[in-house]
mmCIF file of C-alpha atoms and ligand atoms in Angstrom:
data_model
loop_
_atom_site.group_PDB
_atom_site.id
_atom_site.type_symbol
_atom_site.label_atom_id
_atom_site.label_comp_id
_atom_site.label_asym_id
_atom_site.label_seq_id
_atom_site.Cartn_x
_atom_site.Cartn_y
_atom_site.Cartn_z
ATOM 1 C CA MET A 1 -20.594 17.379 -11.003
ATOM 2 C CA THR A 2 -16.849 17.150 -11.779
ATOM 3 C CA VAL A 3 -15.246 15.164 -14.314
ATOM 4 C CA ILE A 4 -13.162 12.167 -13.003
ATOM 5 C CA THR A 5 -10.270 12.221 -15.756
ATOM 6 C CA SER A 6 -7.004 11.562 -13.041
ATOM 7 C CA ILE A 7 -5.318 10.052 -9.865
ATOM 8 C CA GLU A 8 -5.182 13.973 -8.948
ATOM 9 C CA ASP A 9 -8.533 14.538 -9.736
ATOM 10 C CA LEU A 10 -9.425 12.142 -6.980
ATOM 11 C CA ARG A 11 -6.793 13.409 -4.429
ATOM 12 C CA VAL A 12 -8.851 16.841 -4.674
ATOM 13 C CA LEU A 13 -12.057 15.161 -4.337
ATOM 14 C CA ALA A 14 -10.465 13.274 -1.306
ATOM 15 C CA ARG A 15 -9.365 16.688 0.265
ATOM 16 C CA GLN A 16 -12.917 18.347 0.196
ATOM 17 C CA ARG A 17 -14.193 14.824 1.890
ATOM 18 C CA VAL A 18 -12.077 13.585 4.361
ATOM 19 C CA PRO A 19 -11.811 15.454 7.437
ATOM 20 C CA ARG A 20 -8.549 17.250 7.735
ATOM 21 C CA MET A 21 -6.541 14.662 10.024
ATOM 22 C CA PHE A 22 -7.348 11.523 8.124
ATOM 23 C CA TYR A 23 -6.424 13.622 4.686
ATOM 24 C CA ASP A 24 -3.162 14.690 5.839
ATOM 25 C CA TYR A 25 -2.527 11.017 7.204
ATOM 26 C CA VAL A 26 -2.132 10.315 3.862
ATOM 27 C CA ASP A 27 -0.666 13.224 2.020
ATOM 28 C CA VAL A 28 2.577 13.283 4.535
ATOM 29 C CA GLY A 29 5.546 12.114 4.274
ATOM 30 C CA SER A 30 8.722 11.820 7.271
ATOM 31 C CA TRP A 31 10.696 15.235 8.179
ATOM 32 C CA THR A 32 10.963 17.312 5.487
ATOM 33 C CA GLU A 33 9.161 14.709 2.866
ATOM 34 C CA SER A 34 12.193 14.847 -0.079
ATOM 35 C CA THR A 35 12.154 11.135 0.065
ATOM 36 C CA TYR A 36 8.113 11.286 -0.750
ATOM 37 C CA ARG A 37 8.541 13.721 -3.250
ATOM 38 C CA ALA A 38 11.639 12.150 -4.747
ATOM 39 C CA ASN A 39 8.990 8.936 -5.276
ATOM 40 C CA GLU A 40 6.912 11.163 -7.828
ATOM 41 C CA GLN A 41 9.462 12.903 -9.434
ATOM 42 C CA ASP A 42 12.207 10.840 -10.252
ATOM 43 C CA PHE A 43 9.204 8.913 -12.097
ATOM 44 C CA GLN A 44 8.920 12.643 -14.410
ATOM 45 C CA LYS A 45 12.726 12.078 -15.065
ATOM 46 C CA ILE A 46 11.956 9.218 -16.879
ATOM 47 C CA LEU A 47 11.592 9.479 -20.488
ATOM 48 C CA LEU A 48 9.902 7.484 -22.969
ATOM 49 C CA ARG A 49 10.721 5.698 -26.569
ATOM 50 C CA GLN A 50 7.845 6.229 -29.097
ATOM 51 C CA ARG A 51 7.386 3.998 -31.235
ATOM 52 C CA VAL A 52 4.968 4.156 -34.403
ATOM 53 C CA ALA A 53 3.555 1.651 -37.552
ATOM 54 C CA VAL A 54 3.144 -1.468 -35.412
ATOM 55 C CA ASN A 55 -0.260 -3.195 -35.382
ATOM 56 C CA LEU A 56 -1.160 -2.734 -31.820
ATOM 57 C CA ALA A 57 -4.585 -4.083 -32.821
ATOM 58 C CA GLN A 58 -4.613 -6.424 -29.830
ATOM 59 C CA ARG A 59 -3.018 -5.745 -26.259
ATOM 60 C CA SER A 60 -3.499 -7.485 -23.023
ATOM 61 C CA THR A 61 -2.153 -6.253 -19.505
ATOM 62 C CA ARG A 62 -2.479 -9.317 -17.639
ATOM 63 C CA ALA A 63 0.794 -10.105 -15.325
ATOM 64 C CA THR A 64 1.399 -12.549 -12.881
ATOM 65 C CA MET A 65 2.471 -11.915 -9.116
ATOM 66 C CA LEU A 66 3.639 -14.500 -7.062
ATOM 67 C CA GLY A 67 2.312 -16.827 -9.256
ATOM 68 C CA HIS A 68 -1.253 -14.982 -9.160
ATOM 69 C CA ASP A 69 -2.852 -14.273 -12.409
ATOM 70 C CA VAL A 70 -3.669 -10.495 -12.171
ATOM 71 C CA ALA A 71 -5.142 -7.966 -14.887
ATOM 72 C CA MET A 72 -1.986 -5.682 -14.764
ATOM 73 C CA PRO A 73 1.227 -6.312 -12.205
ATOM 74 C CA VAL A 74 -0.856 -3.679 -9.195
ATOM 75 C CA ALA A 75 -1.985 -4.475 -6.099
ATOM 76 C CA ILE A 76 -3.218 -2.106 -3.494
ATOM 77 C CA ALA A 77 -0.297 -1.351 -0.979
ATOM 78 C CA PRO A 78 -1.222 -2.238 2.589
ATOM 79 C CA THR A 79 -2.135 0.932 4.237
ATOM 80 C CA GLY A 80 -3.198 1.952 8.097
ATOM 81 C CA LEU A 81 -6.212 3.094 9.049
ATOM 82 C CA THR A 82 -8.281 3.262 5.509
ATOM 83 C CA GLY A 83 -11.239 2.372 7.234
ATOM 84 C CA MET A 84 -11.203 6.006 8.529
ATOM 85 C CA GLN A 85 -10.728 7.741 4.308
ATOM 86 C CA HIS A 86 -14.230 5.904 4.239
ATOM 87 C CA ALA A 87 -16.676 4.073 6.314
ATOM 88 C CA ASP A 88 -15.490 0.753 6.080
ATOM 89 C CA GLY A 89 -12.918 1.673 3.531
ATOM 90 C CA GLU A 90 -10.699 -2.145 3.461
ATOM 91 C CA ILE A 91 -13.901 -3.966 2.847
ATOM 92 C CA LEU A 92 -14.377 -1.100 -0.210
ATOM 93 C CA ALA A 93 -11.291 -1.663 -1.593
ATOM 94 C CA ALA A 94 -10.765 -5.444 -1.136
ATOM 95 C CA ARG A 95 -14.708 -5.237 -3.321
ATOM 96 C CA ALA A 96 -13.203 -2.845 -5.577
ATOM 97 C CA ALA A 97 -9.553 -5.205 -6.394
ATOM 98 C CA ARG A 98 -11.139 -8.473 -6.494
ATOM 99 C CA ARG A 99 -13.634 -7.328 -9.300
ATOM 100 C CA PHE A 100 -11.220 -5.388 -10.965
ATOM 101 C CA GLY A 101 -9.149 -8.452 -10.816
ATOM 102 C CA VAL A 102 -5.870 -7.092 -8.624
ATOM 103 C CA PRO A 103 -4.871 -8.316 -5.570
ATOM 104 C CA PHE A 104 -6.040 -6.535 -2.510
ATOM 105 C CA THR A 105 -3.213 -6.455 0.721
ATOM 106 C CA LEU A 106 -5.057 -5.617 4.474
ATOM 107 C CA SER A 107 -2.668 -3.670 6.905
ATOM 108 C CA THR A 108 -2.177 -4.668 10.309
ATOM 109 C CA VAL A 109 -3.495 -1.690 11.656
ATOM 110 C CA SER A 110 -7.004 -1.521 9.384
ATOM 111 C CA ILE A 111 -9.704 -0.917 10.680
ATOM 112 C CA CYS A 112 -11.974 -3.217 9.730
ATOM 113 C CA SER A 113 -10.483 -6.922 10.620
ATOM 114 C CA ILE A 114 -9.384 -9.668 8.622
ATOM 115 C CA GLU A 115 -12.291 -11.424 9.652
ATOM 116 C CA ASP A 116 -14.739 -8.645 8.074
ATOM 117 C CA VAL A 117 -12.451 -8.242 5.089
ATOM 118 C CA ALA A 118 -12.981 -12.272 4.120
ATOM 119 C CA GLU A 119 -17.063 -11.956 5.201
ATOM 120 C CA GLY A 120 -16.696 -8.351 2.948
ATOM 121 C CA THR A 121 -15.436 -10.262 -0.077
ATOM 122 C CA GLY A 122 -16.955 -13.843 -0.001
ATOM 123 C CA GLY A 123 -13.956 -15.565 1.300
ATOM 124 C CA HIS A 124 -11.973 -14.684 -1.741
ATOM 125 C CA PRO A 125 -8.354 -15.243 -1.447
ATOM 126 C CA PHE A 126 -6.433 -11.611 -0.235
ATOM 127 C CA TRP A 127 -2.825 -10.481 1.267
ATOM 128 C CA PHE A 128 -2.086 -10.281 4.966
ATOM 129 C CA GLN A 129 0.452 -7.308 5.678
ATOM 130 C CA LEU A 130 2.017 -8.246 9.511
ATOM 131 C CA TYR A 131 3.599 -5.883 11.304
ATOM 132 C CA VAL A 132 5.918 -7.568 13.448
ATOM 133 C CA MET A 133 5.006 -6.885 17.705
ATOM 134 C CA ARG A 134 6.526 -7.223 20.376
ATOM 135 C CA ASP A 135 3.767 -9.416 21.823
ATOM 136 C CA ARG A 136 5.024 -13.277 19.736
ATOM 137 C CA ASP A 137 1.695 -14.682 20.979
ATOM 138 C CA PHE A 138 -0.052 -11.807 19.178
ATOM 139 C CA VAL A 139 1.789 -12.566 16.035
ATOM 140 C CA THR A 140 1.252 -16.016 16.130
ATOM 141 C CA ARG A 141 -2.962 -15.633 16.848
ATOM 142 C CA LEU A 142 -2.753 -12.654 13.240
ATOM 143 C CA ILE A 143 -0.547 -15.318 11.478
ATOM 144 C CA GLU A 144 -3.529 -18.336 11.988
ATOM 145 C CA ARG A 145 -6.581 -15.569 11.484
ATOM 146 C CA ALA A 146 -4.649 -14.889 8.549
ATOM 147 C CA LYS A 147 -4.250 -18.901 7.438
ATOM 148 C CA ALA A 148 -8.306 -18.781 8.454
ATOM 149 C CA ALA A 149 -9.783 -16.264 6.866
ATOM 150 C CA ASN A 150 -7.493 -17.646 3.351
ATOM 151 C CA CYS A 151 -5.389 -15.451 2.256
ATOM 152 C CA SER A 152 -2.840 -16.347 -0.060
ATOM 153 C CA ALA A 153 0.137 -14.164 0.918
ATOM 154 C CA LEU A 154 1.847 -12.867 3.886
ATOM 155 C CA VAL A 155 3.937 -9.499 3.713
ATOM 156 C CA LEU A 156 6.183 -9.137 6.445
ATOM 157 C CA THR A 157 6.668 -5.453 6.474
ATOM 158 C CA LEU A 158 10.449 -4.506 7.500
ATOM 159 C CA ASP A 159 11.531 -1.209 7.555
ATOM 160 C CA LEU A 160 8.547 -0.202 10.242
ATOM 161 C CA GLN A 161 10.625 -1.315 13.658
ATOM 162 C CA ILE A 162 10.735 2.188 14.461
ATOM 163 C CA SER A 163 8.472 4.990 13.277
ATOM 164 C CA GLY A 164 9.256 7.993 11.136
ATOM 165 C CA GLN A 165 8.322 11.181 12.673
ATOM 166 C CA ARG A 166 5.020 12.742 10.364
ATOM 167 C CA HIS A 167 5.469 16.504 11.458
ATOM 168 C CA LYS A 168 1.194 17.039 10.622
ATOM 169 C CA ASP A 169 -0.081 13.886 12.275
ATOM 170 C CA LEU A 170 1.171 15.078 15.409
ATOM 171 C CA LYS A 171 0.254 18.789 15.064
ATOM 172 C CA ASN A 172 -2.984 16.992 13.987
ATOM 173 C CA GLY A 173 -3.148 14.903 17.031
ATOM 174 C CA LEU A 174 -4.341 11.951 15.216
ATOM 175 C CA SER A 175 -6.273 8.998 16.474
ATOM 176 C CA ALA A 176 -8.931 6.716 15.530
ATOM 177 C CA PRO A 177 -11.494 7.466 16.517
ATOM 178 C CA PRO A 178 -10.597 10.845 16.296
ATOM 179 C CA ARG A 179 -10.864 12.807 19.638
ATOM 180 C CA LEU A 180 -14.350 14.790 19.765
ATOM 181 C CA THR A 181 -12.419 18.679 20.273
ATOM 182 C CA LEU A 182 -13.973 21.702 19.398
ATOM 183 C CA LEU A 183 -11.457 21.888 16.633
ATOM 184 C CA ASN A 184 -11.681 18.204 14.826
ATOM 185 C CA LEU A 185 -15.713 18.806 15.302
ATOM 186 C CA LEU A 186 -16.412 21.692 13.137
ATOM 187 C CA ASN A 187 -13.964 20.410 10.587
ATOM 188 C CA MET A 188 -15.715 16.854 10.090
ATOM 189 C CA ALA A 189 -19.313 19.374 10.235
ATOM 190 C CA GLY A 190 -18.329 20.234 6.828
ATOM 191 C CA LYS A 191 -17.771 16.887 5.686
ATOM 192 C CA PRO A 192 -21.418 15.100 6.048
ATOM 193 C CA ARG A 193 -20.609 12.293 3.900
ATOM 194 C CA TRP A 194 -18.042 10.856 5.457
ATOM 195 C CA CYS A 195 -19.769 11.375 8.731
ATOM 196 C CA ALA A 196 -23.247 9.676 7.074
ATOM 197 C CA GLY A 197 -20.996 6.833 6.371
ATOM 198 C CA MET A 198 -19.301 6.585 10.032
ATOM 199 C CA LEU A 199 -22.318 6.841 11.768
ATOM 200 C CA GLY A 200 -23.911 3.303 9.250
ATOM 201 C CA THR A 201 -20.785 1.491 10.839
ATOM 202 C CA ARG A 202 -19.466 0.356 14.152
ATOM 203 C CA ARG A 203 -15.775 -0.198 13.059
ATOM 204 C CA HIS A 204 -14.541 2.923 14.137
ATOM 205 C CA THR A 205 -11.035 1.602 15.306
ATOM 206 C CA PHE A 206 -8.683 -1.054 15.030
ATOM 207 C CA GLY A 207 -9.430 -4.366 14.113
ATOM 208 C CA ASN A 208 -7.367 -6.591 14.104
ATOM 209 C CA ILE A 209 -6.219 -5.720 17.813
ATOM 210 C CA ILE A 210 -9.087 -4.145 20.228
ATOM 211 C CA GLY A 211 -10.619 -7.523 21.943
ATOM 212 C CA HIS A 212 -7.467 -9.894 20.433
ATOM 213 C CA VAL A 213 -4.870 -9.036 23.399
ATOM 214 C CA LYS A 214 -5.757 -9.417 26.329
ATOM 215 C CA GLY A 215 -6.571 -6.536 28.054
ATOM 216 C CA VAL A 216 -7.103 -4.108 25.477
ATOM 217 C CA ASP A 217 -10.528 -4.002 25.347
ATOM 218 C CA ASN A 218 -10.684 -0.127 25.332
ATOM 219 C CA MET A 219 -9.634 3.251 23.211
ATOM 220 C CA THR A 220 -6.757 3.767 26.159
ATOM 221 C CA SER A 221 -5.823 0.048 27.018
ATOM 222 C CA LEU A 222 -5.449 0.129 22.864
ATOM 223 C CA ALA A 223 -3.239 3.395 22.851
ATOM 224 C CA GLU A 224 -1.259 2.381 25.558
ATOM 225 C CA TRP A 225 -0.955 -1.099 24.087
ATOM 226 C CA SER A 226 0.119 0.318 20.157
ATOM 227 C CA SER A 227 2.660 2.430 21.512
ATOM 228 C CA GLN A 228 4.794 0.064 22.696
ATOM 229 C CA GLN A 229 3.838 -2.739 20.605
ATOM 230 C CA TYR A 230 6.520 -1.950 17.213
ATOM 231 C CA ASP A 231 9.541 -4.154 17.697
ATOM 232 C CA PRO A 232 12.874 -2.379 17.222
ATOM 233 C CA ALA A 233 14.480 -5.869 17.702
ATOM 234 C CA LEU A 234 13.199 -7.454 15.089
ATOM 235 C CA SER A 235 15.654 -9.035 12.733
ATOM 236 C CA TRP A 236 16.458 -11.582 10.280
ATOM 237 C CA GLU A 237 15.974 -14.399 12.990
ATOM 238 C CA ASP A 238 12.104 -13.736 13.252
ATOM 239 C CA VAL A 239 11.980 -13.923 9.412
ATOM 240 C CA ALA A 240 13.463 -17.012 9.174
ATOM 241 C CA TRP A 241 11.134 -17.533 12.475
ATOM 242 C CA ILE A 242 7.879 -15.964 10.392
ATOM 243 C CA ARG A 243 8.650 -18.681 7.017
ATOM 244 C CA ARG A 244 8.459 -21.234 9.067
ATOM 245 C CA LEU A 245 5.555 -20.489 10.463
ATOM 246 C CA TRP A 246 3.928 -19.065 7.138
ATOM 247 C CA ASP A 247 3.895 -22.170 4.405
ATOM 248 C CA ARG A 248 2.283 -19.913 1.719
ATOM 249 C CA LYS A 249 3.801 -17.221 0.035
ATOM 250 C CA LEU A 250 5.799 -14.736 1.628
ATOM 251 C CA VAL A 251 6.688 -11.120 0.752
ATOM 252 C CA LEU A 252 9.238 -8.930 2.740
ATOM 253 C CA LYS A 253 8.343 -5.382 2.174
ATOM 254 C CA GLY A 254 10.795 -2.223 2.746
ATOM 255 C CA ILE A 255 13.718 -3.117 1.354
ATOM 256 C CA GLN A 256 16.206 -0.294 -0.455
ATOM 257 C CA ASP A 257 19.722 -1.728 -0.087
ATOM 258 C CA VAL A 258 21.222 -3.718 -2.728
ATOM 259 C CA GLU A 259 22.698 -5.964 0.637
ATOM 260 C CA ASP A 260 19.391 -6.224 2.256
ATOM 261 C CA ALA A 261 18.273 -7.555 -0.839
ATOM 262 C CA LYS A 262 20.632 -10.380 -0.966
ATOM 263 C CA LEU A 263 19.781 -11.217 2.414
ATOM 264 C CA ALA A 264 16.010 -11.308 1.297
ATOM 265 C CA ALA A 265 17.140 -13.856 -1.165
ATOM 266 C CA ALA A 266 18.373 -15.704 1.166
ATOM 267 C CA SER A 267 15.563 -15.790 2.978
ATOM 268 C CA GLY A 268 13.505 -18.318 1.259
ATOM 269 C CA ALA A 269 10.906 -15.714 0.841
ATOM 270 C CA ASP A 270 9.059 -14.973 -2.815
ATOM 271 C CA ALA A 271 9.443 -11.690 -3.649
ATOM 272 C CA LEU A 272 10.480 -8.652 -1.589
ATOM 273 C CA ILE A 273 9.179 -4.970 -2.357
ATOM 274 C CA VAL A 274 11.465 -2.225 -3.368
ATOM 275 C CA SER A 275 10.175 0.422 -0.800
ATOM 276 C CA ASN A 276 10.733 3.087 1.636
ATOM 277 C CA HIS A 277 7.156 3.339 2.585
ATOM 278 C CA GLY A 278 5.532 6.003 0.675
ATOM 279 C CA GLY A 279 9.023 7.642 1.913
ATOM 280 C CA ARG A 280 6.641 8.035 5.804
ATOM 281 C CA GLN A 281 10.439 6.396 7.456
ATOM 282 C CA LEU A 282 13.723 6.981 6.355
ATOM 283 C CA ASP A 283 13.690 10.593 5.019
ATOM 284 C CA GLY A 284 16.584 11.150 2.867
ATOM 285 C CA ALA A 285 16.380 7.743 1.490
ATOM 286 C CA PRO A 286 16.198 7.501 -2.494
ATOM 287 C CA SER A 287 13.152 6.982 -4.545
ATOM 288 C CA SER A 288 11.788 3.236 -4.676
ATOM 289 C CA ILE A 289 12.401 3.924 -8.879
ATOM 290 C CA ARG A 290 15.924 4.813 -8.550
ATOM 291 C CA ALA A 291 16.784 2.403 -6.304
ATOM 292 C CA LEU A 292 14.868 -1.123 -8.154
ATOM 293 C CA PRO A 293 17.422 -1.692 -11.451
ATOM 294 C CA ALA A 294 20.637 -2.028 -8.623
ATOM 295 C CA ILE A 295 18.089 -4.755 -7.213
ATOM 296 C CA VAL A 296 16.539 -6.534 -9.935
ATOM 297 C CA ASP A 297 20.316 -6.868 -10.911
ATOM 298 C CA ALA A 298 21.501 -7.920 -7.955
ATOM 299 C CA VAL A 299 19.110 -10.401 -7.590
ATOM 300 C CA GLY A 300 16.141 -10.446 -9.410
ATOM 301 C CA ASP A 301 16.924 -14.324 -11.088
ATOM 302 C CA ARG A 302 16.308 -15.306 -7.705
ATOM 303 C CA ILE A 303 13.097 -14.086 -5.595
ATOM 304 C CA GLU A 304 10.119 -11.496 -7.332
ATOM 305 C CA VAL A 305 11.304 -8.157 -6.993
ATOM 306 C CA HIS A 306 8.683 -5.527 -7.465
ATOM 307 C CA MET A 307 8.217 -1.903 -6.293
ATOM 308 C CA ASP A 308 6.382 0.583 -4.448
ATOM 309 C CA GLY A 309 6.313 4.021 -4.099
ATOM 310 C CA GLY A 310 4.786 7.759 -5.936
ATOM 311 C CA ILE A 311 2.817 5.488 -8.591
ATOM 312 C CA ARG A 312 0.483 8.126 -9.759
ATOM 313 C CA SER A 313 -0.261 6.794 -13.464
ATOM 314 C CA GLY A 314 -0.255 3.977 -15.679
ATOM 315 C CA GLN A 315 3.107 5.516 -17.090
ATOM 316 C CA ASP A 316 4.747 5.493 -13.753
ATOM 317 C CA VAL A 317 3.745 1.833 -14.005
ATOM 318 C CA LEU A 318 5.290 1.121 -17.098
ATOM 319 C CA LYS A 319 8.721 2.421 -16.384
ATOM 320 C CA ALA A 320 8.519 -0.112 -13.072
ATOM 321 C CA VAL A 321 7.737 -2.926 -15.462
ATOM 322 C CA ALA A 322 10.607 -1.915 -17.852
ATOM 323 C CA LEU A 323 12.907 -1.772 -14.806
ATOM 324 C CA GLY A 324 12.318 -5.068 -13.657
ATOM 325 C CA ALA A 325 9.491 -4.267 -11.503
ATOM 326 C CA LYS A 326 7.466 -7.807 -11.611
ATOM 327 C CA GLY A 327 4.543 -5.978 -9.724
ATOM 328 C CA THR A 328 3.390 -2.655 -8.530
ATOM 329 C CA TYR A 329 1.879 -1.578 -5.563
ATOM 330 C CA ILE A 330 -0.901 1.431 -5.420
ATOM 331 C CA GLY A 331 -0.892 3.572 -1.486
ATOM 332 C CA ARG A 332 -2.696 6.567 -2.084
ATOM 333 C CA SER A 333 -3.465 6.618 -5.363
ATOM 334 C CA MET A 334 -5.757 3.833 -3.574
ATOM 335 C CA LEU A 335 -6.895 6.235 -1.149
ATOM 336 C CA TYR A 336 -7.494 9.312 -2.855
ATOM 337 C CA GLY A 337 -10.340 6.905 -4.840
ATOM 338 C CA LEU A 338 -11.726 5.627 -1.654
ATOM 339 C CA GLY A 339 -11.559 9.154 0.398
ATOM 340 C CA ALA A 340 -13.630 11.006 -2.863
ATOM 341 C CA MET A 341 -16.066 8.492 -3.368
ATOM 342 C CA GLY A 342 -15.505 5.296 -1.598
ATOM 343 C CA GLU A 343 -15.902 1.730 -3.584
ATOM 344 C CA ALA A 344 -16.369 3.706 -6.791
ATOM 345 C CA GLY A 345 -12.959 6.003 -6.625
ATOM 346 C CA VAL A 346 -11.050 3.096 -5.899
ATOM 347 C CA THR A 347 -12.356 1.352 -8.453
ATOM 348 C CA ARG A 348 -12.150 4.953 -10.963
ATOM 349 C CA ALA A 349 -7.989 4.767 -9.717
ATOM 350 C CA LEU A 350 -7.777 1.240 -11.063
ATOM 351 C CA GLU A 351 -9.651 2.090 -14.206
ATOM 352 C CA ILE A 352 -7.119 5.408 -14.633
ATOM 353 C CA ILE A 353 -4.057 3.383 -14.418
ATOM 354 C CA HIS A 354 -4.892 0.373 -16.301
ATOM 355 C CA LYS A 355 -6.030 2.538 -19.171
ATOM 356 C CA GLU A 356 -3.122 4.530 -18.758
ATOM 357 C CA LEU A 357 -0.606 2.169 -18.642
ATOM 358 C CA ASP A 358 -2.297 0.592 -21.908
ATOM 359 C CA LEU A 359 -2.206 3.575 -23.857
ATOM 360 C CA THR A 360 1.210 3.993 -23.152
ATOM 361 C CA MET A 361 2.448 0.793 -23.651
ATOM 362 C CA ALA A 362 0.673 1.134 -27.044
ATOM 363 C CA PHE A 363 2.689 4.596 -27.905
ATOM 364 C CA CYS A 364 5.998 2.454 -27.081
ATOM 365 C CA GLY A 365 4.624 0.205 -29.974
ATOM 366 C CA HIS A 366 4.237 -2.474 -27.164
ATOM 367 C CA THR A 367 1.204 -5.111 -27.127
ATOM 368 C CA ASP A 368 1.794 -7.616 -24.241
ATOM 369 C CA ILE A 369 2.647 -5.716 -20.770
ATOM 370 C CA ARG A 370 4.898 -8.749 -20.323
ATOM 371 C CA ASP A 371 7.080 -8.358 -23.116
ATOM 372 C CA VAL A 372 8.377 -5.270 -21.920
ATOM 373 C CA ASP A 373 12.274 -4.048 -20.649
ATOM 374 C CA ALA A 374 14.105 -1.680 -20.410
ATOM 375 C CA GLY A 375 13.707 -0.988 -24.235
ATOM 376 C CA VAL A 376 11.035 1.298 -23.917
ATOM 377 C CA LEU A 377 12.950 4.003 -22.297
ATOM 378 C CA LEU A 378 15.129 6.213 -23.551
ATOM 379 C CA PRO A 379 18.427 5.195 -21.929
ATOM 380 C CA ALA A 380 19.768 8.665 -20.721
ATOM 381 C CA SER A 381 17.007 9.177 -18.989
ATOM 382 C CA PHE A 382 17.203 6.390 -15.860
HETATM 383 C C1 FMN B 401 -1.408 6.643 4.496
HETATM 384 C C2 FMN B 401 -0.933 5.604 4.417
HETATM 385 C C3 FMN B 401 -0.710 4.762 5.559
HETATM 386 C C4 FMN B 401 0.725 2.825 5.511
HETATM 387 N N1 FMN B 401 0.407 2.261 6.140
HETATM 388 C C5 FMN B 401 0.687 1.370 6.231
HETATM 389 C C6 FMN B 401 0.998 -0.050 6.892
HETATM 390 O O1 FMN B 401 -0.453 -0.137 7.396
HETATM 391 N N2 FMN B 401 1.921 -0.939 6.684
HETATM 392 C C7 FMN B 401 2.900 -1.161 5.255
HETATM 393 O O2 FMN B 401 3.480 -2.080 5.648
HETATM 394 N N3 FMN B 401 2.112 -0.095 5.126
HETATM 395 C C8 FMN B 401 2.369 1.556 4.832
HETATM 396 N N4 FMN B 401 1.969 2.254 4.410
HETATM 397 C C9 FMN B 401 2.938 2.263 3.358
HETATM 398 C C10 FMN B 401 2.113 1.794 2.026
HETATM 399 O O3 FMN B 401 2.235 0.098 2.059
HETATM 400 C C11 FMN B 401 2.755 1.791 0.681
HETATM 401 O O4 FMN B 401 4.803 1.406 0.970
HETATM 402 C C12 FMN B 401 3.118 3.682 0.081
HETATM 403 O O5 FMN B 401 1.949 3.490 0.065
HETATM 404 C C13 FMN B 401 3.587 3.374 -1.087
HETATM 405 O O6 FMN B 401 3.514 4.502 -1.826
HETATM 406 P P1 FMN B 401 2.827 5.235 -2.308
HETATM 407 O O7 FMN B 401 1.308 5.819 -1.663
HETATM 408 O O8 FMN B 401 3.002 6.492 -3.320
HETATM 409 O O9 FMN B 401 2.365 4.568 -3.178
HETATM 410 C C14 FMN B 401 1.304 3.059 4.434
HETATM 411 C C15 FMN B 401 1.193 4.222 3.524
HETATM 412 C C16 FMN B 401 0.198 5.358 3.541
HETATM 413 C C17 FMN B 401 0.054 6.385 2.193
#
């Protein structure tokens, strides 16, 4: 048995255990993948400042995100089809996050439904990510369902009115459940753990949608409905509408530009996430860590600024916090853990990141994450 010591180890194991179509769905960016790569690479360019002979005996990574006490400033990002990385994936990831003391965000296009996750986590609050669909009645009902399930924050994604093109997904014929072509069957035959898990659950398709939209009760009608539903007409008026419907914490996800950050700050939302959707939408956009400082400068005193994109280690988290992020989110780092080892793998991913964050903070001469600022970075490096 391999000893897992890094997120990269989890990625390698996930590639062995998850059918190719679903592994590729995670490890992919849009078009040339330049933004996907930049998200990771730009973190590497930022250098940390080592300090010595500081009393490091007592240390804390505890912080707050949206007023919630968290074990570290890291939340689980919303990711679609998570229940295809591992059977009942969203429930398992939500449990791991809860035990670790970090927020879990459920995607609109999850496999396990809002109600499944609420039940699977014993009614403990989680966060729900909303895609605004053309069918506004469906959106209103989703919001009601999220309220009833005790969701404490709504993460409204603004950067997917239209979908970026990911070559591998098209070539693999991505679908949930996978179509049983000869090629898919051959590939799945080599993933016995994954298959056993899938045979043991009834959750194989979009749990928030199927059975909740009139006329959408099977795969064919679902495929037809979803292909037309992302709303290209989404605007700041819809943000205002959702602000009126949702009286708990509201987070706007997918902000990359200072002008949009100012609009987000004026919208009455509680936080924004500097994000390029993990390099899956506008290929050629800057990495999130590069976009972050200007946004913090412009609106950081008016709205809580979070970020995601490219976080594969605790060092990355520390750098984001140093550049002003009050919270970060992990997408792929969580998904690799889930694909590799289910709930234990998500826990492992969180433990790895936490340990790296704690030690890196200490090497930089700090004992409390809440005191970390740009002083931990070498100025010439960012
Ligand atoms: C496989 C996958 C599916 C995703 N699905 C969603 C989604 O349903 N809703 C959403 O707002 N963002 C989605 N995202 C974007 C993530 O929330 C997040 O912005 C991104 O993963 C951060 O980058 P990282 O993967 O490098 O951590 C997805 C990302 C991945 C990798």
